[in-house]
Amino acid sequence: MQQNKLRTVIVDDHPIVIEGLKNLLKNESNIELIGGFQNGADIMSYLELERVDLILLDITLPDVNGMDLCLKIKKKYRSVIVLILSNRTERSIVVQTIQNGASGYLLKNSSLDELRRCIAEAVKGGICYSKEVTEILSRPSRNELLAAPRLTKREKQILELIAQGKTSQAIGEELFLSPLTIDTHRKNLLQKFQVKNVAELIMSANQQNLF
Amino acid sequence: MQQNKLRTVIVDDHPIVIEGLKNLLKNESNIELIGGFQNGADIMSYLELERVDLILLDITLPDVNGMDLCLKIKKKYRSVIVLILSNRTERSIVVQTIQNGASGYLLKNSSLDELRRCIAEAVKGGICYSKEVTEILSRPSRNELLAAPRLTKREKQILELIAQGKTSQAIGEELFLSPLTIDTHRKNLLQKFQVKNVAELIMSANQQNLF
DNA sequence: TTTTTTCTACTGGTTTTTAGGTATTTTTCG
DNA sequence: CGAAAAATACCTAAAAACCAGTAGAAAAAA
């Protein structure tokens, strides 16, 4: 029940997104759009000059990380409401931004309704996620379920060589080891990754950014 | 020099981006925006009904890969101009879309000027990249020098199943084919990728964002 | 200094892949 | 329609990977 409109700014490195949001929000009765910025530095200096109530903030920015920026803003201007509007779906990012004081997290494919709902919730002091984000938060994210196996030095080294298409024979020669030893490491790698063969092994290692 | 406006559609999974583009383009004299779609299926069925001159296409879509969609569109409607508007900066993706018939590739943080310039160029039959994309293309990133091989439908399908760790036997059963046939496809895949075994195959396919 | 982990190497056997082909049928496209 | 591309299937044989164990030596951790 506030009589004054929320003085709102958008921070996103894509001019197209800024335009889109301006368009989507210009008919909202409780929102007054007062600016759009493409990087962290610009919004920080703007905050020195003007009062801002609500910031729609992207995670991916050219100069600073959106998570860090959120923390910086909240530290300096406690009363500003920060809503994250991002494409990033990593659980860790969502959690971190909320810890950094954000009042919500929406994916960019959220509907206008969701955005409205989250703004309303944030104004009341709550925290609000878009539907998909709730899902991300609820399931303990596959990446964390299949714990990345702890590999020994040797195993990492041999995994690399396997990925280069080398046979146990060739790897043995390269490392001055018996090919039978390499076979053992191979076996252990398959076991640790819980896969049946190298095809799956390499896929899994790739998904866990091991290369 | 055309008297009629370009009948233009936007395909992007983010409603916000669609809105933004609509806004940015609505004052363009040679463009008539006739639709916005959030997935591949919708635009394909729309194309059945209406004449479209220009498609602004995102790579990341919920149902299909934008690269494949581009190829599909160009195959069926040769005269449609497809401009890619994406956030993905991988060289392989840019190269692949151009090979698939796109007339240009812009990052989403391109300016309106760049977009205008690319549309003009595309209408003349040329190919146009935004500034940053040109940079991406100019540095030949070591392991992507090798042109991404053109795979047939079957080959893609079998590559997927190999990546899931399935044996020729199992794949044969799944597709109701002789395992010997799968072996042939396997052999062809290795040849096309110029690799010696599946380990290298999966690595290569991963580097080329085929999954 | 124990204890545990890692690295090494082996036996023996099975399954799968890879490397050369060839060849027919089916689809697609000009 | 005719040609080219794709998909199908086969042969032979070698090479490599995978499975299920065991086990001693070296290195690291408790």
CSV table of C-alpha atoms (C1' of nucleotides) in Angstrom, one decimal:
chain,number,residue,atom,x,y,z
A,1,MET,CA,0.0,0.0,0.0
A,2,GLN,CA,2.4,2.6,-1.0
A,3,GLN,CA,1.5,5.8,-2.6
A,4,ASN,CA,4.8,6.5,-4.3
A,5,LYS,CA,6.0,4.5,-7.2
A,6,LEU,CA,9.1,2.3,-6.9
A,7,ARG,CA,12.1,4.1,-8.4
A,8,THR,CA,13.5,1.3,-10.4
A,9,VAL,CA,16.7,0.7,-12.4
A,10,ILE,CA,17.7,-2.2,-14.6
A,11,VAL,CA,21.3,-3.4,-14.8
A,12,ASP,CA,22.0,-5.8,-17.7
A,13,ASP,CA,24.8,-5.9,-20.2
A,14,HIS,CA,22.3,-6.5,-23.1
A,15,PRO,CA,20.7,-3.3,-24.3
A,16,ILE,CA,18.0,-5.5,-25.9
A,17,VAL,CA,17.0,-6.9,-22.5
A,18,ILE,CA,17.0,-3.4,-21.0
A,19,GLU,CA,14.6,-2.2,-23.7
A,20,GLY,CA,12.5,-5.3,-23.3
A,21,LEU,CA,12.1,-4.8,-19.6
A,22,LYS,CA,11.4,-1.1,-20.0
A,23,ASN,CA,8.6,-2.0,-22.3
A,24,LEU,CA,7.2,-4.7,-20.1
A,25,LEU,CA,7.2,-2.5,-17.0
A,26,LYS,CA,6.2,0.8,-18.4
A,27,ASN,CA,2.5,0.1,-17.8
A,28,GLU,CA,3.0,-1.1,-14.2
A,29,SER,CA,1.2,1.3,-11.9
A,30,ASN,CA,3.6,1.0,-9.0
A,31,ILE,CA,6.9,1.2,-10.9
A,32,GLU,CA,8.7,4.2,-12.2
A,33,LEU,CA,11.6,3.2,-14.4
A,34,ILE,CA,14.4,5.7,-14.0
A,35,GLY,CA,17.4,4.1,-15.6
A,36,GLY,CA,19.1,1.3,-17.4
A,37,PHE,CA,22.8,0.5,-17.0
A,38,GLN,CA,25.1,-1.9,-18.8
A,39,ASN,CA,27.7,-2.4,-16.1
A,40,GLY,CA,28.5,-2.3,-12.4
A,41,ALA,CA,30.5,0.9,-12.3
A,42,ASP,CA,27.7,2.9,-13.9
A,43,ILE,CA,25.0,1.8,-11.5
A,44,MET,CA,27.3,2.4,-8.5
A,45,SER,CA,28.0,6.0,-9.5
A,46,TYR,CA,24.3,6.5,-10.2
A,47,LEU,CA,23.4,5.3,-6.7
A,48,GLU,CA,25.6,8.2,-5.4
A,49,LEU,CA,23.4,10.7,-7.0
A,50,GLU,CA,19.8,9.4,-7.0
A,51,ARG,CA,17.5,7.5,-4.6
A,52,VAL,CA,16.7,4.1,-6.0
A,53,ASP,CA,14.2,1.6,-4.5
A,54,LEU,CA,14.5,-1.4,-6.7
A,55,ILE,CA,17.3,-2.8,-8.8
A,56,LEU,CA,16.7,-5.6,-11.4
A,57,LEU,CA,20.2,-7.0,-11.6
A,58,ASP,CA,21.8,-9.5,-14.1
A,59,ILE,CA,24.6,-11.8,-13.0
A,60,THR,CA,26.7,-11.6,-16.1
A,61,LEU,CA,28.1,-8.2,-16.4
A,62,PRO,CA,31.2,-7.0,-18.2
A,63,ASP,CA,33.1,-5.4,-15.3
A,64,VAL,CA,31.9,-7.2,-12.1
A,65,ASN,CA,30.2,-10.3,-11.1
A,66,GLY,CA,26.5,-9.7,-10.3
A,67,MET,CA,26.7,-11.6,-7.1
A,68,ASP,CA,29.5,-9.4,-5.8
A,69,LEU,CA,27.8,-6.3,-7.0
A,70,CYS,CA,24.7,-7.3,-5.1
A,71,LEU,CA,26.6,-7.6,-1.9
A,72,LYS,CA,28.4,-4.3,-2.5
A,73,ILE,CA,25.1,-2.5,-3.1
A,74,LYS,CA,23.4,-4.0,-0.1
A,75,LYS,CA,26.3,-3.1,2.2
A,76,LYS,CA,26.2,0.5,1.2
A,77,TYR,CA,22.5,1.0,0.6
A,78,ARG,CA,20.7,-1.4,2.9
A,79,SER,CA,17.2,-0.4,1.9
A,80,VAL,CA,17.5,-0.9,-1.8
A,81,ILE,CA,15.7,-4.0,-3.0
A,82,VAL,CA,17.7,-6.2,-5.4
A,83,LEU,CA,16.0,-8.7,-7.6
A,84,ILE,CA,18.3,-10.9,-9.7
A,85,LEU,CA,17.2,-11.5,-13.2
A,86,SER,CA,19.6,-13.9,-14.9
A,87,ASN,CA,20.0,-16.8,-17.2
A,88,ARG,CA,22.4,-18.7,-14.9
A,89,THR,CA,20.8,-21.8,-13.5
A,90,GLU,CA,23.6,-23.0,-11.2
A,91,ARG,CA,22.3,-23.7,-7.8
A,92,SER,CA,25.5,-22.3,-6.2
A,93,ILE,CA,24.9,-18.9,-7.9
A,94,VAL,CA,21.3,-18.7,-6.7
A,95,VAL,CA,22.2,-19.5,-3.1
A,96,GLN,CA,25.1,-17.1,-3.1
A,97,THR,CA,23.1,-14.1,-4.4
A,98,ILE,CA,20.5,-14.7,-1.7
A,99,GLN,CA,23.2,-14.8,0.9
A,100,ASN,CA,24.4,-11.6,-0.5
A,101,GLY,CA,21.1,-9.9,0.2
A,102,ALA,CA,19.1,-10.3,-2.9
A,103,SER,CA,15.3,-10.5,-2.5
A,104,GLY,CA,14.7,-12.9,-5.3
A,105,TYR,CA,16.0,-14.8,-8.3
A,106,LEU,CA,14.2,-15.0,-11.6
A,107,LEU,CA,15.3,-16.5,-14.9
A,108,LYS,CA,15.0,-14.4,-17.9
A,109,ASN,CA,12.3,-16.5,-19.4
A,110,SER,CA,10.0,-15.8,-16.5
A,111,SER,CA,6.7,-14.4,-17.3
A,112,LEU,CA,5.7,-10.8,-16.5
A,113,ASP,CA,3.3,-12.3,-13.9
A,114,GLU,CA,6.2,-13.9,-12.1
A,115,LEU,CA,8.1,-10.7,-12.2
A,116,ARG,CA,5.2,-8.8,-10.8
A,117,ARG,CA,4.6,-11.4,-8.1
A,118,CYS,CA,8.3,-11.3,-7.0
A,119,ILE,CA,8.4,-7.5,-6.9
A,120,ALA,CA,5.3,-7.5,-4.7
A,121,GLU,CA,6.8,-10.1,-2.4
A,122,ALA,CA,10.2,-8.3,-2.3
A,123,VAL,CA,8.5,-5.0,-1.3
A,124,LYS,CA,6.9,-6.8,1.6
A,125,GLY,CA,10.3,-7.8,2.7
A,126,GLY,CA,10.1,-11.4,1.5
A,127,ILE,CA,12.2,-13.5,-0.9
A,128,CYS,CA,10.8,-14.8,-4.1
A,129,TYR,CA,11.9,-17.2,-6.8
A,130,SER,CA,10.5,-17.9,-10.2
A,131,LYS,CA,9.1,-21.4,-10.7
A,132,GLU,CA,12.1,-22.9,-12.4
A,133,VAL,CA,14.4,-21.5,-9.8
A,134,THR,CA,12.4,-23.1,-7.0
A,135,GLU,CA,13.0,-26.4,-8.8
A,136,ILE,CA,16.7,-25.8,-9.1
A,137,LEU,CA,16.8,-25.1,-5.4
A,138,SER,CA,14.7,-28.1,-4.4
A,139,ARG,CA,16.5,-30.8,-6.2
A,140,PRO,CA,20.1,-31.1,-4.9
A,141,SER,CA,21.4,-30.5,-8.4
A,142,ARG,CA,22.7,-33.5,-10.2
A,143,ASN,CA,26.2,-32.1,-10.1
A,144,GLU,CA,26.2,-32.4,-6.4
A,145,LEU,CA,24.5,-35.8,-6.3
A,146,LEU,CA,27.1,-37.4,-8.6
A,147,ALA,CA,29.9,-36.1,-6.5
A,148,ALA,CA,32.8,-35.5,-8.8
A,149,PRO,CA,35.1,-38.4,-8.0
A,150,ARG,CA,38.3,-37.6,-6.3
A,151,LEU,CA,41.1,-38.6,-8.7
A,152,THR,CA,44.7,-39.2,-7.8
A,153,LYS,CA,47.4,-37.4,-9.7
A,154,ARG,CA,48.2,-40.5,-11.7
A,155,GLU,CA,44.6,-41.0,-12.6
A,156,LYS,CA,44.2,-37.5,-13.8
A,157,GLN,CA,47.2,-37.8,-15.9
A,158,ILE,CA,46.1,-41.1,-17.4
A,159,LEU,CA,42.6,-39.7,-18.0
A,160,GLU,CA,44.1,-36.9,-20.0
A,161,LEU,CA,46.0,-39.4,-22.2
A,162,ILE,CA,43.0,-41.6,-22.7
A,163,ALA,CA,41.1,-38.5,-23.8
A,164,GLN,CA,43.8,-38.0,-26.4
A,165,GLY,CA,42.8,-41.3,-27.8
A,166,LYS,CA,45.9,-43.1,-26.7
A,167,THR,CA,45.9,-46.9,-26.0
A,168,SER,CA,47.0,-48.5,-22.8
A,169,GLN,CA,50.0,-49.7,-24.7
A,170,ALA,CA,51.0,-46.1,-25.8
A,171,ILE,CA,50.3,-44.6,-22.4
A,172,GLY,CA,52.5,-47.3,-20.8
A,173,GLU,CA,55.4,-46.4,-23.1
A,174,GLU,CA,54.9,-42.7,-22.5
A,175,LEU,CA,55.0,-43.1,-18.8
A,176,PHE,CA,57.5,-46.0,-18.7
A,177,LEU,CA,54.9,-48.3,-17.1
A,178,SER,CA,53.5,-51.6,-17.9
A,179,PRO,CA,50.4,-51.5,-20.1
A,180,LEU,CA,48.8,-53.7,-17.5
A,181,THR,CA,49.2,-51.0,-14.9
A,182,ILE,CA,47.5,-48.6,-17.2
A,183,ASP,CA,44.7,-51.1,-17.6
A,184,THR,CA,44.3,-51.1,-13.8
A,185,HIS,CA,44.1,-47.3,-13.7
A,186,ARG,CA,41.6,-47.5,-16.5
A,187,LYS,CA,39.5,-49.9,-14.6
A,188,ASN,CA,39.7,-47.7,-11.5
A,189,LEU,CA,38.6,-44.6,-13.5
A,190,LEU,CA,35.6,-46.4,-14.8
A,191,GLN,CA,34.7,-47.5,-11.3
A,192,LYS,CA,35.2,-44.1,-9.8
A,193,PHE,CA,33.0,-42.4,-12.4
A,194,GLN,CA,30.5,-45.3,-12.3
A,195,VAL,CA,30.6,-45.8,-16.0
A,196,LYS,CA,30.9,-48.7,-18.3
A,197,ASN,CA,33.4,-47.6,-20.9
A,198,VAL,CA,35.6,-44.7,-22.1
A,199,ALA,CA,32.8,-43.1,-24.1
A,200,GLU,CA,30.8,-42.5,-21.0
A,201,LEU,CA,33.9,-41.7,-19.0
A,202,ILE,CA,34.9,-38.9,-21.4
A,203,MET,CA,31.4,-37.5,-21.4
A,204,SER,CA,31.2,-37.5,-17.7
A,205,ALA,CA,34.7,-35.9,-17.3
A,206,ASN,CA,33.7,-33.3,-19.8
A,207,GLN,CA,30.5,-32.5,-17.9
A,208,GLN,CA,32.5,-32.0,-14.8
A,209,ASN,CA,34.9,-29.7,-16.6
A,210,LEU,CA,37.9,-31.8,-16.0
A,211,PHE,CA,39.7,-30.8,-19.2
B,1,MET,CA,15.9,-1.0,-52.6
B,2,GLN,CA,12.7,-2.7,-51.8
B,3,GLN,CA,9.4,-1.2,-51.5
B,4,ASN,CA,7.9,-3.8,-49.3
B,5,LYS,CA,8.8,-4.2,-45.7
B,6,LEU,CA,10.6,-7.3,-44.5
B,7,ARG,CA,8.1,-9.6,-42.8
B,8,THR,CA,10.1,-10.4,-39.7
B,9,VAL,CA,9.8,-12.8,-36.8
B,10,ILE,CA,11.8,-13.3,-33.7
B,11,VAL,CA,12.6,-16.7,-32.2
B,12,ASP,CA,14.0,-16.5,-28.7
B,13,ASP,CA,13.1,-18.4,-25.5
B,14,HIS,CA,13.1,-15.2,-23.4
B,15,PRO,CA,9.9,-13.2,-23.7
B,16,ILE,CA,11.9,-10.2,-22.4
B,17,VAL,CA,14.2,-10.3,-25.4
B,18,ILE,CA,11.4,-10.7,-27.8
B,19,GLU,CA,9.7,-7.6,-26.2
B,20,GLY,CA,13.0,-5.7,-26.3
B,21,LEU,CA,13.6,-6.5,-30.0
B,22,LYS,CA,10.0,-5.6,-30.9
B,23,ASN,CA,10.6,-2.3,-29.2
B,24,LEU,CA,13.9,-1.7,-30.9
B,25,LEU,CA,12.7,-2.5,-34.3
B,26,LYS,CA,9.3,-1.0,-34.4
B,27,ASN,CA,10.5,2.3,-35.7
B,28,GLU,CA,12.5,0.7,-38.5
B,29,SER,CA,11.1,1.7,-41.8
B,30,ASN,CA,11.9,-1.5,-43.7
B,31,ILE,CA,10.8,-4.0,-41.1
B,32,GLU,CA,7.4,-5.3,-40.3
B,33,LEU,CA,7.4,-7.4,-37.2
B,34,ILE,CA,4.8,-10.1,-37.5
B,35,GLY,CA,5.6,-12.4,-34.7
B,36,GLY,CA,7.7,-13.7,-31.8
B,37,PHE,CA,8.1,-17.3,-30.9
B,38,GLN,CA,9.7,-19.0,-27.9
B,39,ASN,CA,10.6,-22.4,-29.4
B,40,GLY,CA,11.4,-24.2,-32.6
B,41,ALA,CA,8.1,-26.0,-33.1
B,42,ASP,CA,6.1,-22.8,-33.0
B,43,ILE,CA,8.1,-21.1,-35.7
B,44,MET,CA,8.1,-24.1,-37.9
B,45,SER,CA,4.3,-24.4,-37.8
B,46,TYR,CA,4.0,-20.6,-38.4
B,47,LEU,CA,6.2,-20.9,-41.5
B,48,GLU,CA,3.6,-23.3,-42.9
B,49,LEU,CA,1.0,-20.6,-42.8
B,50,GLU,CA,2.7,-17.3,-43.4
B,51,ARG,CA,5.3,-15.8,-45.7
B,52,VAL,CA,8.3,-14.7,-43.7
B,53,ASP,CA,11.3,-12.8,-45.0
B,54,LEU,CA,13.6,-12.5,-42.0
B,55,ILE,CA,14.1,-14.6,-38.9
B,56,LEU,CA,16.0,-13.4,-35.9
B,57,LEU,CA,17.0,-16.6,-34.3
B,58,ASP,CA,18.5,-17.5,-30.9
B,59,ILE,CA,20.8,-20.5,-30.5
B,60,THR,CA,19.5,-21.6,-27.1
B,61,LEU,CA,15.9,-22.8,-27.4
B,62,PRO,CA,14.0,-25.2,-25.2
B,63,ASP,CA,13.1,-27.8,-27.8
B,64,VAL,CA,15.7,-27.7,-30.5
B,65,ASN,CA,19.2,-26.5,-31.1
B,66,GLY,CA,19.2,-23.2,-33.0
B,67,MET,CA,21.9,-24.4,-35.3
B,68,ASP,CA,19.8,-27.4,-36.4
B,69,LEU,CA,16.7,-25.3,-36.6
B,70,CYS,CA,18.5,-22.9,-38.9
B,71,LEU,CA,19.4,-25.8,-41.3
B,72,LYS,CA,15.9,-27.1,-41.2
B,73,ILE,CA,14.4,-23.8,-42.0
B,74,LYS,CA,16.9,-23.1,-44.8
B,75,LYS,CA,16.3,-26.5,-46.3
B,76,LYS,CA,12.5,-26.0,-46.5
B,77,TYR,CA,12.3,-22.3,-47.2
B,78,ARG,CA,15.4,-21.4,-49.0
B,79,SER,CA,14.6,-17.7,-49.5
B,80,VAL,CA,14.1,-16.9,-45.8
B,81,ILE,CA,16.9,-14.9,-44.3
B,82,VAL,CA,18.1,-16.2,-41.0
B,83,LEU,CA,20.1,-13.9,-38.7
B,84,ILE,CA,21.5,-15.5,-35.5
B,85,LEU,CA,21.2,-13.4,-32.4
B,86,SER,CA,22.8,-15.3,-29.5
B,87,ASN,CA,24.9,-15.0,-26.5
B,88,ARG,CA,27.0,-18.1,-27.3
B,89,THR,CA,30.5,-17.1,-28.2
B,90,GLU,CA,32.0,-20.4,-29.2
B,91,ARG,CA,33.7,-20.3,-32.5
B,92,SER,CA,32.4,-23.7,-33.5
B,93,ILE,CA,28.8,-22.5,-33.0
B,94,VAL,CA,29.3,-19.5,-35.2
B,95,VAL,CA,31.0,-21.5,-37.9
B,96,GLN,CA,28.3,-24.2,-37.8
B,97,THR,CA,25.4,-21.8,-38.1
B,98,ILE,CA,26.9,-20.1,-41.1
B,99,GLN,CA,27.5,-23.5,-42.7
B,100,ASN,CA,23.8,-24.2,-42.0
B,101,GLY,CA,22.8,-21.2,-44.0
B,102,ALA,CA,22.6,-18.3,-41.6
B,103,SER,CA,23.3,-14.9,-43.1
B,104,GLY,CA,25.0,-13.5,-40.0
B,105,TYR,CA,25.7,-13.8,-36.3
B,106,LEU,CA,25.2,-11.1,-33.7
B,107,LEU,CA,25.7,-11.2,-30.0
B,108,LYS,CA,22.9,-10.0,-27.9
B,109,ASN,CA,24.8,-7.1,-26.7
B,110,SER,CA,25.1,-5.7,-30.2
B,111,SER,CA,24.0,-2.2,-30.8
B,112,LEU,CA,20.9,-1.4,-32.9
B,113,ASP,CA,23.3,0.0,-35.5
B,114,GLU,CA,25.0,-3.3,-35.9
B,115,LEU,CA,21.7,-5.1,-36.2
B,116,ARG,CA,20.6,-2.6,-38.9
B,117,ARG,CA,23.8,-3.0,-40.7
B,118,CYS,CA,23.6,-6.8,-40.7
B,119,ILE,CA,20.0,-6.9,-41.8
B,120,ALA,CA,20.9,-4.6,-44.7
B,121,GLU,CA,23.9,-6.8,-45.6
B,122,ALA,CA,21.8,-10.0,-45.3
B,123,VAL,CA,19.1,-8.6,-47.6
B,124,LYS,CA,21.8,-8.0,-50.2
B,125,GLY,CA,22.7,-11.6,-50.0
B,126,GLY,CA,25.8,-11.1,-47.9
B,127,ILE,CA,26.9,-12.4,-44.5
B,128,CYS,CA,27.5,-10.1,-41.6
B,129,TYR,CA,28.9,-10.5,-38.1
B,130,SER,CA,28.9,-8.1,-35.2
B,131,LYS,CA,32.2,-6.7,-34.2
B,132,GLU,CA,32.9,-9.1,-31.4
B,133,VAL,CA,31.9,-12.1,-33.5
B,134,THR,CA,34.5,-11.0,-36.1
B,135,GLU,CA,37.1,-11.2,-33.4
B,136,ILE,CA,36.0,-14.6,-32.3
B,137,LEU,CA,36.3,-15.8,-35.9
B,138,SER,CA,39.6,-14.3,-36.5
B,139,ARG,CA,41.5,-16.1,-33.8
B,140,PRO,CA,41.6,-19.7,-35.0
B,141,SER,CA,41.4,-21.3,-31.6
B,142,ARG,CA,43.7,-24.3,-31.9
B,143,ASN,CA,41.6,-27.4,-31.8
B,144,GLU,CA,38.7,-26.0,-33.7
B,145,LEU,CA,40.8,-25.5,-36.8
B,146,LEU,CA,39.5,-28.9,-38.0
B,147,ALA,CA,36.3,-28.2,-39.6
B,148,ALA,CA,33.3,-29.6,-37.9
B,149,PRO,CA,32.3,-32.7,-39.9
B,150,ARG,CA,28.8,-32.8,-41.4
B,151,LEU,CA,27.0,-35.6,-39.8
B,152,THR,CA,23.9,-37.3,-41.1
B,153,LYS,CA,20.8,-37.7,-38.9
B,154,ARG,CA,21.6,-41.4,-38.2
B,155,GLU,CA,25.2,-40.6,-37.4
B,156,LYS,CA,24.2,-37.9,-34.9
B,157,GLN,CA,21.7,-40.3,-33.3
B,158,ILE,CA,24.3,-43.1,-33.0
B,159,LEU,CA,26.9,-40.7,-31.7
B,160,GLU,CA,24.5,-39.8,-28.9
B,161,LEU,CA,24.1,-43.4,-28.0
B,162,ILE,CA,27.8,-44.1,-28.1
B,163,ALA,CA,28.3,-41.2,-25.8
B,164,GLN,CA,25.8,-42.8,-23.4
B,165,GLY,CA,28.3,-45.7,-23.2
B,166,LYS,CA,26.2,-48.1,-25.3
B,167,THR,CA,27.8,-50.9,-27.3
B,168,SER,CA,27.0,-51.6,-30.9
B,169,GLN,CA,25.0,-54.5,-29.8
B,170,ALA,CA,22.8,-52.5,-27.5
B,171,ILE,CA,22.4,-49.7,-30.1
B,172,GLY,CA,21.5,-52.2,-32.7
B,173,GLU,CA,18.8,-53.6,-30.5
B,174,GLU,CA,17.5,-50.1,-29.6
B,175,LEU,CA,17.2,-49.0,-33.2
B,176,PHE,CA,16.2,-52.4,-34.6
B,177,LEU,CA,19.3,-52.6,-36.7
B,178,SER,CA,22.1,-55.1,-37.1
B,179,PRO,CA,25.1,-54.4,-34.8
B,180,LEU,CA,27.2,-54.7,-37.9
B,181,THR,CA,25.4,-51.6,-39.3
B,182,ILE,CA,26.2,-49.7,-36.1
B,183,ASP,CA,29.8,-50.8,-36.5
B,184,THR,CA,29.8,-49.2,-40.0
B,185,HIS,CA,28.4,-45.9,-38.7
B,186,ARG,CA,30.9,-46.1,-35.9
B,187,LYS,CA,33.7,-46.4,-38.4
B,188,ASN,CA,32.3,-43.6,-40.5
B,189,LEU,CA,32.1,-41.3,-37.4
B,190,LEU,CA,35.8,-42.0,-36.6
B,191,GLN,CA,36.7,-41.2,-40.1
B,192,LYS,CA,34.7,-38.0,-40.3
B,193,PHE,CA,36.2,-36.7,-37.1
B,194,GLN,CA,39.6,-38.0,-38.1
B,195,VAL,CA,40.1,-39.8,-34.8
B,196,LYS,CA,41.3,-43.2,-33.8
B,197,ASN,CA,38.8,-44.3,-31.2
B,198,VAL,CA,35.7,-43.3,-29.2
B,199,ALA,CA,37.7,-41.5,-26.5
B,200,GLU,CA,39.0,-39.0,-29.0
B,201,LEU,CA,35.6,-39.0,-30.8
B,202,ILE,CA,33.7,-38.0,-27.7
B,203,MET,CA,36.3,-35.3,-26.8
B,204,SER,CA,36.1,-33.9,-30.3
B,205,ALA,CA,32.3,-33.9,-30.4
B,206,ASN,CA,32.3,-32.2,-27.0
B,207,GLN,CA,34.7,-29.5,-28.2
B,208,GLN,CA,32.4,-28.9,-31.1
B,209,ASN,CA,29.4,-28.6,-28.8
B,210,LEU,CA,27.6,-31.5,-30.4
B,211,PHE,CA,25.9,-32.5,-27.2
C,1,DT,C1',55.4,-45.5,13.3
C,2,DT,C1',51.5,-47.8,12.1
C,3,DT,C1',47.8,-47.4,8.9
C,4,DT,C1',45.9,-46.1,4.7
C,5,DT,C1',46.2,-44.8,0.1
C,6,DT,C1',48.3,-44.9,-4.2
C,7,DC,C1',50.9,-47.0,-7.6
C,8,DT,C1',52.5,-50.7,-9.5
C,9,DA,C1',51.9,-55.4,-11.9
C,10,DC,C1',50.0,-59.7,-12.8
C,11,DT,C1',46.6,-64.0,-14.4
C,12,DG,C1',43.1,-65.5,-17.3
C,13,DG,C1',39.2,-64.9,-19.9
C,14,DT,C1',35.4,-62.3,-22.4
C,15,DT,C1',33.6,-58.7,-25.0
C,16,DT,C1',34.0,-54.9,-27.9
C,17,DT,C1',36.1,-52.1,-31.0
C,18,DT,C1',38.9,-51.1,-34.9
C,19,DA,C1',40.7,-51.8,-39.7
C,20,DG,C1',40.5,-53.4,-44.1
C,21,DG,C1',37.2,-54.0,-47.3
C,22,DT,C1',32.4,-55.1,-50.4
C,23,DA,C1',27.7,-54.5,-51.6
C,24,DT,C1',22.6,-53.8,-51.8
C,25,DT,C1',18.7,-51.0,-50.8
C,26,DT,C1',16.5,-46.7,-49.7
C,27,DT,C1',16.1,-41.7,-49.7
C,28,DT,C1',16.9,-37.4,-51.4
C,29,DC,C1',17.5,-34.0,-54.7
C,30,DG,C1',18.4,-31.9,-59.2
D,1,DC,C1',13.6,-39.9,-64.1
D,2,DG,C1',18.6,-40.6,-62.9
D,3,DA,C1',22.4,-39.6,-59.9
D,4,DA,C1',24.2,-39.0,-55.6
D,5,DA,C1',24.0,-39.5,-50.8
D,6,DA,C1',22.6,-42.1,-46.9
D,7,DA,C1',21.5,-46.2,-44.6
D,8,DT,C1',21.8,-50.9,-44.4
D,9,DA,C1',24.5,-55.3,-43.9
D,10,DC,C1',28.1,-58.4,-44.3
D,11,DC,C1',33.3,-60.7,-44.0
D,12,DT,C1',37.9,-61.5,-41.7
D,13,DA,C1',41.1,-60.7,-38.4
D,14,DA,C1',43.7,-58.2,-35.3
D,15,DA,C1',43.8,-54.9,-31.5
D,16,DA,C1',42.1,-53.0,-27.6
D,17,DA,C1',39.2,-52.7,-23.8
D,18,DC,C1',36.7,-54.7,-20.0
D,19,DC,C1',35.8,-57.9,-16.0
D,20,DA,C1',37.2,-60.0,-11.7
D,21,DG,C1',40.3,-60.9,-9.1
D,22,DT,C1',45.2,-60.8,-6.3
D,23,DA,C1',49.2,-58.7,-4.4
D,24,DG,C1',53.7,-56.3,-3.3
D,25,DA,C1',56.1,-51.8,-2.9
D,26,DA,C1',56.0,-46.9,-2.3
D,27,DA,C1',54.2,-42.8,-0.5
D,28,DA,C1',51.3,-40.2,2.3
D,29,DA,C1',48.6,-39.5,6.4
D,30,DA,C1',47.3,-40.4,11.1
